[in-house]
PDB file of C-alpha atoms in Angstrom:
ATOM      1  CA  MET A 439       0.000   0.000   0.000  1.00 61.00           C
ATOM      2  CA  SER A 440       1.358   3.440  -0.954  1.00 73.00           C
ATOM      3  CA  ASP A 441       2.005   6.124   1.662  1.00 78.00           C
ATOM      4  CA  GLU A 442      -0.926   8.129   0.333  1.00 79.00           C
ATOM      5  CA  ALA A 443      -3.284   5.144   0.502  1.00 78.00           C
ATOM      6  CA  SER A 444      -2.080   4.349   4.023  1.00 80.00           C
ATOM      7  CA  GLN A 445      -2.781   7.912   5.116  1.00 80.00           C
ATOM      8  CA  ILE A 446      -6.271   7.797   3.588  1.00 80.00           C
ATOM      9  CA  ALA A 447      -6.985   4.511   5.380  1.00 80.00           C
ATOM     10  CA  GLU A 448      -5.747   5.920   8.690  1.00 81.00           C
ATOM     11  CA  ASN A 449      -7.839   9.068   8.274  1.00 81.00           C
ATOM     12  CA  ARG A 450     -10.903   6.933   7.567  1.00 79.00           C
ATOM     13  CA  ARG A 451     -10.244   4.774  10.637  1.00 82.00           C
ATOM     14  CA  ARG A 452      -9.861   7.844  12.840  1.00 79.00           C
ATOM     15  CA  TYR A 453     -12.986   9.439  11.374  1.00 71.00           C
ATOM     16  CA  GLU A 454     -15.091   6.369  12.153  1.00 75.00           C
ATOM     17  CA  GLU A 455     -13.676   6.251  15.686  1.00 74.00           C
ATOM     18  CA  LEU A 456     -14.571   9.889  16.341  1.00 68.00           C
ATOM     19  CA  LYS A 457     -17.975   9.487  14.710  1.00 66.00           C
ATOM     20  CA  GLN A 458     -18.853   6.569  16.984  1.00 66.00           C
ATOM     21  CA  ALA A 459     -17.700   8.462  20.058  1.00 62.00           C
ATOM     22  CA  GLY A 460     -19.562  11.623  19.034  1.00 58.00           C
ATOM     23  CA  GLN A 461     -22.870   9.984  18.254  1.00 55.00           C
ATOM     24  CA  GLY A 462     -22.980   7.589  21.150  1.00 56.00           C
ATOM     25  CA  HIS A 463     -25.828   5.721  19.511  1.00 53.00           C
ATOM     26  CA  ALA A 464     -26.970   4.886  16.020  1.00 54.00           C
ATOM     27  CA  PRO A 465     -28.953   7.637  14.258  1.00 60.00           C
ATOM     28  CA  ARG A 466     -32.447   6.966  13.005  1.00 67.00           C
ATOM     29  CA  ALA A 467     -32.484   5.566   9.504  1.00 74.00           C
ATOM     30  CA  LEU A 468     -33.263   8.244   6.960  1.00 81.00           C
ATOM     31  CA  PRO A 469     -35.970   7.560   4.376  1.00 85.00           C
ATOM     32  CA  GLY A 470     -35.452   7.263   0.666  1.00 89.00           C
ATOM     33  CA  PRO A 471     -35.941  10.237  -1.653  1.00 92.00           C
ATOM     34  CA  SER A 472     -39.289  11.955  -1.957  1.00 95.00           C
ATOM     35  CA  PRO A 473     -41.136  11.134  -5.206  1.00 94.00           C
ATOM     36  CA  ARG A 474     -40.273  13.506  -8.044  1.00 92.00           C
ATOM     37  CA  GLY A 475     -42.995  15.897  -9.054  1.00 86.00           C
ATOM     38  CA  PRO A 476     -43.964  17.036  -5.528  1.00 88.00           C
ATOM     39  CA  ALA A 477     -47.506  16.819  -4.222  1.00 88.00           C
ATOM     40  CA  PRO A 478     -49.422  20.074  -4.802  1.00 93.00           C
ATOM     41  CA  LEU A 479     -49.409  22.505  -1.900  1.00 95.00           C
ATOM     42  CA  ASP A 480     -52.576  23.732  -0.232  1.00 95.00           C
ATOM     43  CA  GLU A 481     -53.331  27.015  -2.002  1.00 95.00           C
ATOM     44  CA  GLY A 482     -54.205  28.576   1.355  1.00 96.00           C
ATOM     45  CA  ALA A 483     -50.691  27.840   2.612  1.00 97.00           C
ATOM     46  CA  ILE A 484     -48.884  29.478  -0.312  1.00 98.00           C
ATOM     47  CA  LEU A 485     -47.454  32.900   0.507  1.00 98.00           C
ATOM     48  CA  HIS A 486     -45.457  33.708  -2.628  1.00 98.00           C
ATOM     49  CA  ARG A 487     -44.291  32.192  -5.904  1.00 97.00           C
ATOM     50  CA  GLU A 488     -41.135  33.202  -7.713  1.00 97.00           C
ATOM     51  CA  THR A 489     -39.182  32.029 -10.753  1.00 98.00           C
ATOM     52  CA  ILE A 490     -35.454  32.794 -10.591  1.00 98.00           C
ATOM     53  CA  PRO A 491     -34.094  33.202 -14.136  1.00 98.00           C
ATOM     54  CA  GLY A 492     -30.823  31.586 -15.038  1.00 97.00           C
ATOM     55  CA  GLY A 493     -27.926  33.693 -13.772  1.00 97.00           C
ATOM     56  CA  TRP A 494     -29.970  35.729 -11.300  1.00 97.00           C
ATOM     57  CA  TYR A 495     -30.655  35.764  -7.567  1.00 98.00           C
ATOM     58  CA  TRP A 496     -33.516  36.336  -5.153  1.00 98.00           C
ATOM     59  CA  THR A 497     -33.695  37.278  -1.483  1.00 97.00           C
ATOM     60  CA  THR A 498     -36.610  36.709   0.889  1.00 97.00           C
ATOM     61  CA  ALA A 499     -37.518  36.934   4.541  1.00 97.00           C
ATOM     62  CA  LEU A 500     -38.572  33.557   5.900  1.00 98.00           C
ATOM     63  CA  LYS A 501     -40.395  33.278   9.210  1.00 98.00           C
ATOM     64  CA  ALA A 502     -39.982  30.305  11.532  1.00 98.00           C
ATOM     65  CA  GLY A 503     -42.512  27.686  10.460  1.00 97.00           C
ATOM     66  CA  GLU A 504     -42.540  28.829   6.849  1.00 98.00           C
ATOM     67  CA  ALA A 505     -40.827  26.840   4.132  1.00 98.00           C
ATOM     68  CA  LEU A 506     -39.306  27.194   0.693  1.00 98.00           C
ATOM     69  CA  ARG A 507     -39.887  24.699  -2.091  1.00 98.00           C
ATOM     70  CA  LEU A 508     -37.125  24.796  -4.705  1.00 98.00           C
ATOM     71  CA  SER A 509     -38.106  22.840  -7.795  1.00 97.00           C
ATOM     72  CA  LEU A 510     -36.569  22.105 -11.182  1.00 97.00           C
ATOM     73  CA  ASP A 511     -39.733  22.621 -13.191  1.00 96.00           C
ATOM     74  CA  HIS A 512     -37.863  23.981 -16.214  1.00 96.00           C
ATOM     75  CA  GLY A 513     -34.963  21.561 -16.430  1.00 96.00           C
ATOM     76  CA  PRO A 514     -31.803  20.789 -14.458  1.00 95.00           C
ATOM     77  CA  SER A 515     -30.056  23.635 -12.690  1.00 97.00           C
ATOM     78  CA  SER A 516     -28.144  24.271  -9.456  1.00 97.00           C
ATOM     79  CA  ILE A 517     -29.120  26.861  -6.895  1.00 98.00           C
ATOM     80  CA  ALA A 518     -26.868  28.178  -4.141  1.00 98.00           C
ATOM     81  CA  LEU A 519     -28.263  29.212  -0.753  1.00 98.00           C
ATOM     82  CA  VAL A 520     -26.988  31.370   2.087  1.00 98.00           C
ATOM     83  CA  ALA A 521     -28.953  32.428   5.157  1.00 98.00           C
ATOM     84  CA  TRP A 522     -28.703  34.795   8.092  1.00 98.00           C
ATOM     85  CA  SER A 523     -30.697  35.066  11.311  1.00 98.00           C
ATOM     86  CA  ALA A 524     -33.179  37.898  10.807  1.00 97.00           C
ATOM     87  CA  THR A 525     -32.807  38.967  14.449  1.00 95.00           C
ATOM     88  CA  ASP A 526     -29.000  39.053  14.430  1.00 96.00           C
ATOM     89  CA  THR A 527     -27.298  38.816  11.050  1.00 96.00           C
ATOM     90  CA  SER A 528     -23.956  38.006  12.666  1.00 96.00           C
ATOM     91  CA  GLU A 529     -25.448  34.503  13.013  1.00 97.00           C
ATOM     92  CA  ARG A 530     -25.290  32.847   9.632  1.00 97.00           C
ATOM     93  CA  LEU A 531     -25.327  29.536   7.822  1.00 97.00           C
ATOM     94  CA  ASN A 532     -22.266  27.417   8.549  1.00 95.00           C
ATOM     95  CA  TYR A 533     -21.954  24.508   6.165  1.00 88.00           C
ATOM     96  CA  ALA A 534     -18.700  23.341   7.749  1.00 88.00           C
ATOM     97  CA  ASP A 535     -20.551  22.778  11.017  1.00 90.00           C
ATOM     98  CA  THR A 536     -23.513  21.313   9.116  1.00 92.00           C
ATOM     99  CA  VAL A 537     -21.205  18.626   7.733  1.00 88.00           C
ATOM    100  CA  LYS A 538     -19.097  18.181  10.853  1.00 83.00           C
ATOM    101  CA  VAL A 539     -21.888  18.037  13.424  1.00 82.00           C
ATOM    102  CA  GLN A 540     -23.960  15.502  11.462  1.00 84.00           C
ATOM    103  CA  TRP A 541     -20.917  13.417  10.453  1.00 78.00           C
ATOM    104  CA  THR A 542     -21.853  13.506   6.790  1.00 82.00           C
ATOM    105  CA  ALA A 543     -21.599  15.750   3.748  1.00 85.00           C
ATOM    106  CA  ALA A 544     -24.669  14.048   2.250  1.00 88.00           C
ATOM    107  CA  LEU A 545     -27.634  16.384   2.587  1.00 93.00           C
ATOM    108  CA  ALA A 546     -30.988  14.670   2.139  1.00 93.00           C
ATOM    109  CA  LYS A 547     -34.467  14.413   3.628  1.00 95.00           C
ATOM    110  CA  GLY A 548     -34.161  14.352   7.414  1.00 93.00           C
ATOM    111  CA  ARG A 549     -30.988  16.459   7.645  1.00 94.00           C
ATOM    112  CA  VAL A 550     -30.707  20.024   8.922  1.00 96.00           C
ATOM    113  CA  LEU A 551     -28.591  23.110   8.183  1.00 97.00           C
ATOM    114  CA  PHE A 552     -26.790  24.616  11.159  1.00 97.00           C
ATOM    115  CA  SER A 553     -25.801  28.180  11.951  1.00 97.00           C
ATOM    116  CA  ASP A 554     -22.413  29.135  13.351  1.00 95.00           C
ATOM    117  CA  MET A 555     -24.078  29.353  16.792  1.00 95.00           C
ATOM    118  CA  GLY A 556     -24.966  25.651  16.854  1.00 95.00           C
ATOM    119  CA  ARG A 557     -28.640  26.292  16.110  1.00 97.00           C
ATOM    120  CA  VAL A 558     -30.769  24.801  13.358  1.00 97.00           C
ATOM    121  CA  MET A 559     -31.675  27.247  10.600  1.00 98.00           C
ATOM    122  CA  LEU A 560     -33.401  24.994   8.063  1.00 98.00           C
ATOM    123  CA  SER A 561     -34.694  21.426   7.939  1.00 97.00           C
ATOM    124  CA  LEU A 562     -34.839  19.337   4.757  1.00 97.00           C
ATOM    125  CA  VAL A 563     -38.363  18.015   5.190  1.00 97.00           C
ATOM    126  CA  GLU A 564     -38.701  16.733   1.612  1.00 97.00           C
ATOM    127  CA  ASP A 565     -36.044  16.004  -1.010  1.00 97.00           C
ATOM    128  CA  SER A 566     -36.287  14.036  -4.247  1.00 97.00           C
ATOM    129  CA  CYS A 567     -32.630  13.552  -5.130  1.00 94.00           C
ATOM    130  CA  GLY A 568     -30.154  14.082  -2.252  1.00 93.00           C
ATOM    131  CA  ALA A 569     -27.759  15.508  -4.851  1.00 94.00           C
ATOM    132  CA  HIS A 570     -26.589  18.595  -2.992  1.00 96.00           C
ATOM    133  CA  ASP A 571     -23.125  20.007  -2.436  1.00 95.00           C
ATOM    134  CA  ALA A 572     -21.844  21.254   0.920  1.00 91.00           C
ATOM    135  CA  LEU A 573     -18.153  21.039   0.009  1.00 92.00           C
ATOM    136  CA  VAL A 574     -17.195  22.873  -3.186  1.00 94.00           C
ATOM    137  CA  GLY A 575     -19.074  26.169  -2.959  1.00 93.00           C
ATOM    138  CA  GLY A 576     -20.368  28.435  -5.704  1.00 95.00           C
ATOM    139  CA  SER A 577     -18.977  29.949  -8.873  1.00 96.00           C
ATOM    140  CA  ASN A 578     -17.076  33.235  -9.125  1.00 94.00           C
ATOM    141  CA  GLY A 579     -15.762  35.398 -11.924  1.00 94.00           C
ATOM    142  CA  ALA A 580     -12.491  33.502 -12.199  1.00 94.00           C
ATOM    143  CA  SER A 581     -14.101  30.061 -12.306  1.00 94.00           C
ATOM    144  CA  ASN A 582     -16.557  31.213 -14.982  1.00 94.00           C
ATOM    145  CA  ALA A 583     -13.776  32.776 -17.070  1.00 93.00           C
ATOM    146  CA  ALA A 584     -11.871  29.487 -16.947  1.00 92.00           C
ATOM    147  CA  ARG A 585     -14.933  27.463 -17.980  1.00 92.00           C
ATOM    148  CA  TYR A 586     -16.917  29.490 -20.511  1.00 94.00           C
ATOM    149  CA  ALA A 587     -16.180  31.459 -23.647  1.00 90.00           C
ATOM    150  CA  GLY A 588     -17.865  34.724 -24.536  1.00 87.00           C
ATOM    151  CA  GLY A 589     -18.121  36.097 -21.015  1.00 84.00           C
ATOM    152  CA  PRO A 590     -18.350  37.686 -18.635  1.00 91.00           C
ATOM    153  CA  HIS A 591     -21.183  35.584 -17.217  1.00 94.00           C
ATOM    154  CA  ARG A 592     -23.074  36.105 -13.986  1.00 96.00           C
ATOM    155  CA  ASN A 593     -21.759  34.081 -11.062  1.00 97.00           C
ATOM    156  CA  THR A 594     -22.824  33.111  -7.572  1.00 97.00           C
ATOM    157  CA  ARG A 595     -20.177  35.102  -5.686  1.00 97.00           C
ATOM    158  CA  ASP A 596     -21.125  38.396  -7.326  1.00 97.00           C
ATOM    159  CA  ASN A 597     -24.837  37.610  -6.927  1.00 97.00           C
ATOM    160  CA  LEU A 598     -24.359  37.057  -3.198  1.00 97.00           C
ATOM    161  CA  VAL A 599     -22.430  40.321  -2.851  1.00 97.00           C
ATOM    162  CA  LEU A 600     -25.254  42.226  -4.547  1.00 96.00           C
ATOM    163  CA  ALA A 601     -27.853  40.494  -2.360  1.00 96.00           C
ATOM    164  CA  ALA A 602     -25.880  41.229   0.813  1.00 96.00           C
ATOM    165  CA  LEU A 603     -25.528  44.919  -0.029  1.00 95.00           C
ATOM    166  CA  LYS A 604     -29.262  45.214  -0.695  1.00 93.00           C
ATOM    167  CA  SER A 605     -29.925  43.638   2.718  1.00 92.00           C
ATOM    168  CA  GLY A 606     -27.667  46.130   4.504  1.00 94.00           C
ATOM    169  CA  LEU A 607     -24.841  43.593   4.840  1.00 95.00           C
ATOM    170  CA  GLU A 608     -21.273  43.612   3.568  1.00 94.00           C
ATOM    171  CA  ARG A 609     -19.046  41.272   1.605  1.00 93.00           C
ATOM    172  CA  ARG A 610     -17.513  39.960   4.833  1.00 94.00           C
ATOM    173  CA  ASP A 611     -20.984  38.935   6.066  1.00 96.00           C
ATOM    174  CA  ILE A 612     -21.408  36.341   3.299  1.00 96.00           C
ATOM    175  CA  PRO A 613     -20.924  32.742   4.478  1.00 95.00           C
ATOM    176  CA  PRO A 614     -19.988  29.833   2.194  1.00 94.00           C
ATOM    177  CA  CYS A 615     -23.046  28.604   0.337  1.00 96.00           C
ATOM    178  CA  VAL A 616     -24.777  25.260   0.067  1.00 97.00           C
ATOM    179  CA  SER A 617     -25.601  24.272  -3.528  1.00 97.00           C
ATOM    180  CA  PHE A 618     -28.831  22.362  -4.117  1.00 98.00           C
ATOM    181  CA  PHE A 619     -29.229  20.086  -7.149  1.00 98.00           C
ATOM    182  CA  ALA A 620     -25.452  19.900  -7.491  1.00 97.00           C
ATOM    183  CA  PRO A 621     -24.619  16.179  -7.836  1.00 95.00           C
ATOM    184  CA  VAL A 622     -21.037  16.313  -6.589  1.00 95.00           C
ATOM    185  CA  VAL A 623     -19.581  12.960  -5.572  1.00 92.00           C
ATOM    186  CA  VAL A 624     -16.325  12.215  -3.799  1.00 89.00           C
ATOM    187  CA  GLY A 625     -14.238   9.339  -5.126  1.00 87.00           C
ATOM    188  CA  PRO A 626     -12.312   6.819  -3.007  1.00 84.00           C
ATOM    189  CA  GLU A 627      -9.193   8.993  -3.271  1.00 82.00           C
ATOM    190  CA  GLY A 628     -11.023  12.125  -2.153  1.00 84.00           C
ATOM    191  CA  ARG A 629     -11.380  13.722  -5.592  1.00 91.00           C
ATOM    192  CA  PHE A 630     -14.545  15.552  -6.604  1.00 93.00           C
ATOM    193  CA  ALA A 631     -16.572  14.421  -9.616  1.00 94.00           C
ATOM    194  CA  TRP A 632     -19.915  15.327 -11.188  1.00 95.00           C
ATOM    195  CA  ASN A 633     -22.700  12.755 -11.455  1.00 94.00           C
ATOM    196  CA  ALA A 634     -25.041  14.234 -14.060  1.00 92.00           C
ATOM    197  CA  ALA A 635     -27.570  11.432 -13.502  1.00 93.00           C
ATOM    198  CA  GLY A 636     -28.038  12.590  -9.901  1.00 94.00           C
ATOM    199  CA  ARG A 637     -30.562  15.293 -10.795  1.00 95.00           C
ATOM    200  CA  THR A 638     -33.291  15.717 -13.366  1.00 95.00           C
ATOM    201  CA  THR A 639     -36.305  17.808 -14.273  1.00 96.00           C
ATOM    202  CA  GLY A 640     -38.937  17.502 -11.531  1.00 96.00           C
ATOM    203  CA  ASP A 641     -36.494  17.277  -8.648  1.00 97.00           C
ATOM    204  CA  PHE A 642     -37.346  19.428  -5.641  1.00 98.00           C
ATOM    205  CA  VAL A 643     -36.478  20.125  -2.024  1.00 98.00           C
ATOM    206  CA  ASP A 644     -38.637  21.592   0.780  1.00 98.00           C
ATOM    207  CA  LEU A 645     -36.731  23.613   3.399  1.00 98.00           C
ATOM    208  CA  ARG A 646     -38.542  24.500   6.639  1.00 98.00           C
ATOM    209  CA  ALA A 647     -37.286  27.539   8.548  1.00 98.00           C
ATOM    210  CA  GLU A 648     -36.561  26.842  12.229  1.00 98.00           C
ATOM    211  CA  MET A 649     -35.923  30.527  13.056  1.00 98.00           C
ATOM    212  CA  ASP A 650     -36.664  33.847  11.385  1.00 98.00           C
ATOM    213  CA  LEU A 651     -34.266  34.134   8.463  1.00 98.00           C
ATOM    214  CA  ILE A 652     -33.024  36.194   5.562  1.00 98.00           C
ATOM    215  CA  VAL A 653     -32.383  33.780   2.687  1.00 98.00           C
ATOM    216  CA  THR A 654     -30.651  34.449  -0.636  1.00 98.00           C
ATOM    217  CA  LEU A 655     -30.687  32.073  -3.602  1.00 98.00           C
ATOM    218  CA  SER A 656     -28.406  32.283  -6.655  1.00 98.00           C
ATOM    219  CA  ASN A 657     -29.186  30.416  -9.877  1.00 98.00           C
ATOM    220  CA  CYS A 658     -25.796  29.986 -11.568  1.00 97.00           C
ATOM    221  CA  PRO A 659     -24.018  26.852 -12.820  1.00 96.00           C
ATOM    222  CA  HIS A 660     -22.009  24.960 -10.223  1.00 97.00           C
ATOM    223  CA  PRO A 661     -18.215  25.197 -10.721  1.00 95.00           C
ATOM    224  CA  LEU A 662     -18.004  21.463 -11.471  1.00 95.00           C
ATOM    225  CA  ASP A 663     -20.917  21.334 -13.923  1.00 95.00           C
ATOM    226  CA  PRO A 664     -19.315  20.031 -17.159  1.00 94.00           C
ATOM    227  CA  ALA A 665     -21.909  21.618 -19.486  1.00 93.00           C
ATOM    228  CA  PRO A 666     -19.971  23.607 -22.109  1.00 92.00           C
ATOM    229  CA  ASP A 667     -22.355  26.577 -22.092  1.00 93.00           C
ATOM    230  CA  CYS A 668     -23.325  28.888 -19.229  1.00 94.00           C
ATOM    231  CA  ALA A 669     -27.076  28.488 -19.690  1.00 94.00           C
ATOM    232  CA  PRO A 670     -28.812  27.612 -16.387  1.00 96.00           C
ATOM    233  CA  ASN A 671     -32.529  26.902 -16.496  1.00 97.00           C
ATOM    234  CA  PRO A 672     -35.008  28.914 -14.399  1.00 98.00           C
ATOM    235  CA  VAL A 673     -35.729  27.560 -10.911  1.00 98.00           C
ATOM    236  CA  ALA A 674     -39.218  27.729  -9.364  1.00 98.00           C
ATOM    237  CA  VAL A 675     -39.479  28.826  -5.727  1.00 98.00           C
ATOM    238  CA  THR A 676     -42.583  28.692  -3.545  1.00 98.00           C
ATOM    239  CA  ARG A 677     -42.767  30.152  -0.031  1.00 98.00           C
ATOM    240  CA  PHE A 678     -45.483  28.499   2.045  1.00 98.00           C
ATOM    241  CA  ARG A 679     -46.646  27.786   5.576  1.00 98.00           C
ATOM    242  CA  ALA A 680     -45.304  24.379   6.538  1.00 97.00           C
ATOM    243  CA  PRO A 681     -47.392  21.967   8.612  1.00 95.00           C
ATOM    244  CA  PRO A 682     -46.388  22.065  12.300  1.00 94.00           C
ATOM    245  CA  PRO A 683     -43.725  19.437  13.054  1.00 94.00           C
ATOM    246  CA  ALA A 684     -44.916  16.331  14.872  1.00 93.00           C
ATOM    247  CA  ALA A 685     -43.353  15.212  18.155  1.00 89.00           C
ATOM    248  CA  ASP A 686     -41.340  12.580  16.281  1.00 90.00           C
ATOM    249  CA  ASP A 687     -40.429  14.893  13.379  1.00 94.00           C
ATOM    250  CA  LEU A 688     -37.562  13.201  11.561  1.00 91.00           C
ATOM    251  CA  CYS A 689     -35.390  16.292  11.216  1.00 93.00           C
ATOM    252  CA  ARG A 690     -35.679  16.996  14.945  1.00 93.00           C
ATOM    253  CA  THR A 691     -34.997  13.442  16.117  1.00 90.00           C
ATOM    254  CA  ALA A 692     -32.805  11.704  13.517  1.00 87.00           C
ATOM    255  CA  THR A 693     -29.526  12.320  15.379  1.00 84.00           C
ATOM    256  CA  ILE A 694     -28.498  13.470  18.821  1.00 84.00           C
ATOM    257  CA  GLU A 695     -26.676  16.331  17.111  1.00 85.00           C
ATOM    258  CA  ALA A 696     -29.970  17.585  15.657  1.00 89.00           C
ATOM    259  CA  VAL A 697     -31.649  17.184  19.053  1.00 90.00           C
ATOM    260  CA  ARG A 698     -28.969  19.392  20.618  1.00 91.00           C
ATOM    261  CA  GLY A 699     -29.339  21.924  17.817  1.00 94.00           C
ATOM    262  CA  PHE A 700     -33.074  22.246  18.442  1.00 94.00           C
ATOM    263  CA  GLU A 701     -32.438  22.504  22.191  1.00 94.00           C
ATOM    264  CA  ASN A 702     -30.179  25.454  21.374  1.00 95.00           C
ATOM    265  CA  ASN A 703     -32.989  26.946  19.309  1.00 96.00           C
ATOM    266  CA  ALA A 704     -35.435  26.591  22.190  1.00 94.00           C
ATOM    267  CA  ALA A 705     -32.979  28.180  24.634  1.00 94.00           C
ATOM    268  CA  ALA A 706     -32.738  31.193  22.325  1.00 91.00           C
ATOM    269  CA  GLY A 707     -36.511  31.442  22.029  1.00 90.00           C
ATOM    270  CA  PHE A 708     -36.823  29.997  18.517  1.00 89.00           C
TER     271      PHE A 708
END
């Protein structure tokens, strides 16, 4: 075995050891993907509908108990998300903690997104594909220039800067994003790859807010998307009132890490 392979094996062994110690018990089994083509929402629960054109962004306030449905009604695309606490914007999405605390980079139905204060910002209550990226991040001017001819093209970094400024925030307030419908896979040697079959038209995700939030979405191609042209499809967004979570709500009970996150929410009055 090469030195590199030995190091990878040792890192994996140590990771599993720490994971077992951190969890203390087995997490609840997560369900399979939600069926594509989501069930229609109750019209009385719908608060707003939006279509984000390819290359553009959208910002919304999201109250605790409301939810966003992101859906690929117009064809495959990737959409990046960042979020801030509406009551204190110094608290923001932290995807490093989201991955670390839940011991997985695989975001799917039953997982949650953490803030940098150890609280739960959003719960993935429905998800048809599980093909989301919490590792690579979004595009910027340099990555677009290296990928596409005939630019400049709009990119996620610049979109997030514009959105932050319009919300009274600054460039330094922008956290790393999570990219939905971005089928990034990690090979056995730790290299990133793109699994185009991991998403398709009709895929969707429902994100329930667990505190009052400011959310920004950017509809630009993911940096690893191999498509030769910068031509993202529109993404449909619906803001709606989510049903109240049950006592055994999967997102709130799947792991002890999530339980602690929601305890932190309750202590802060969320």
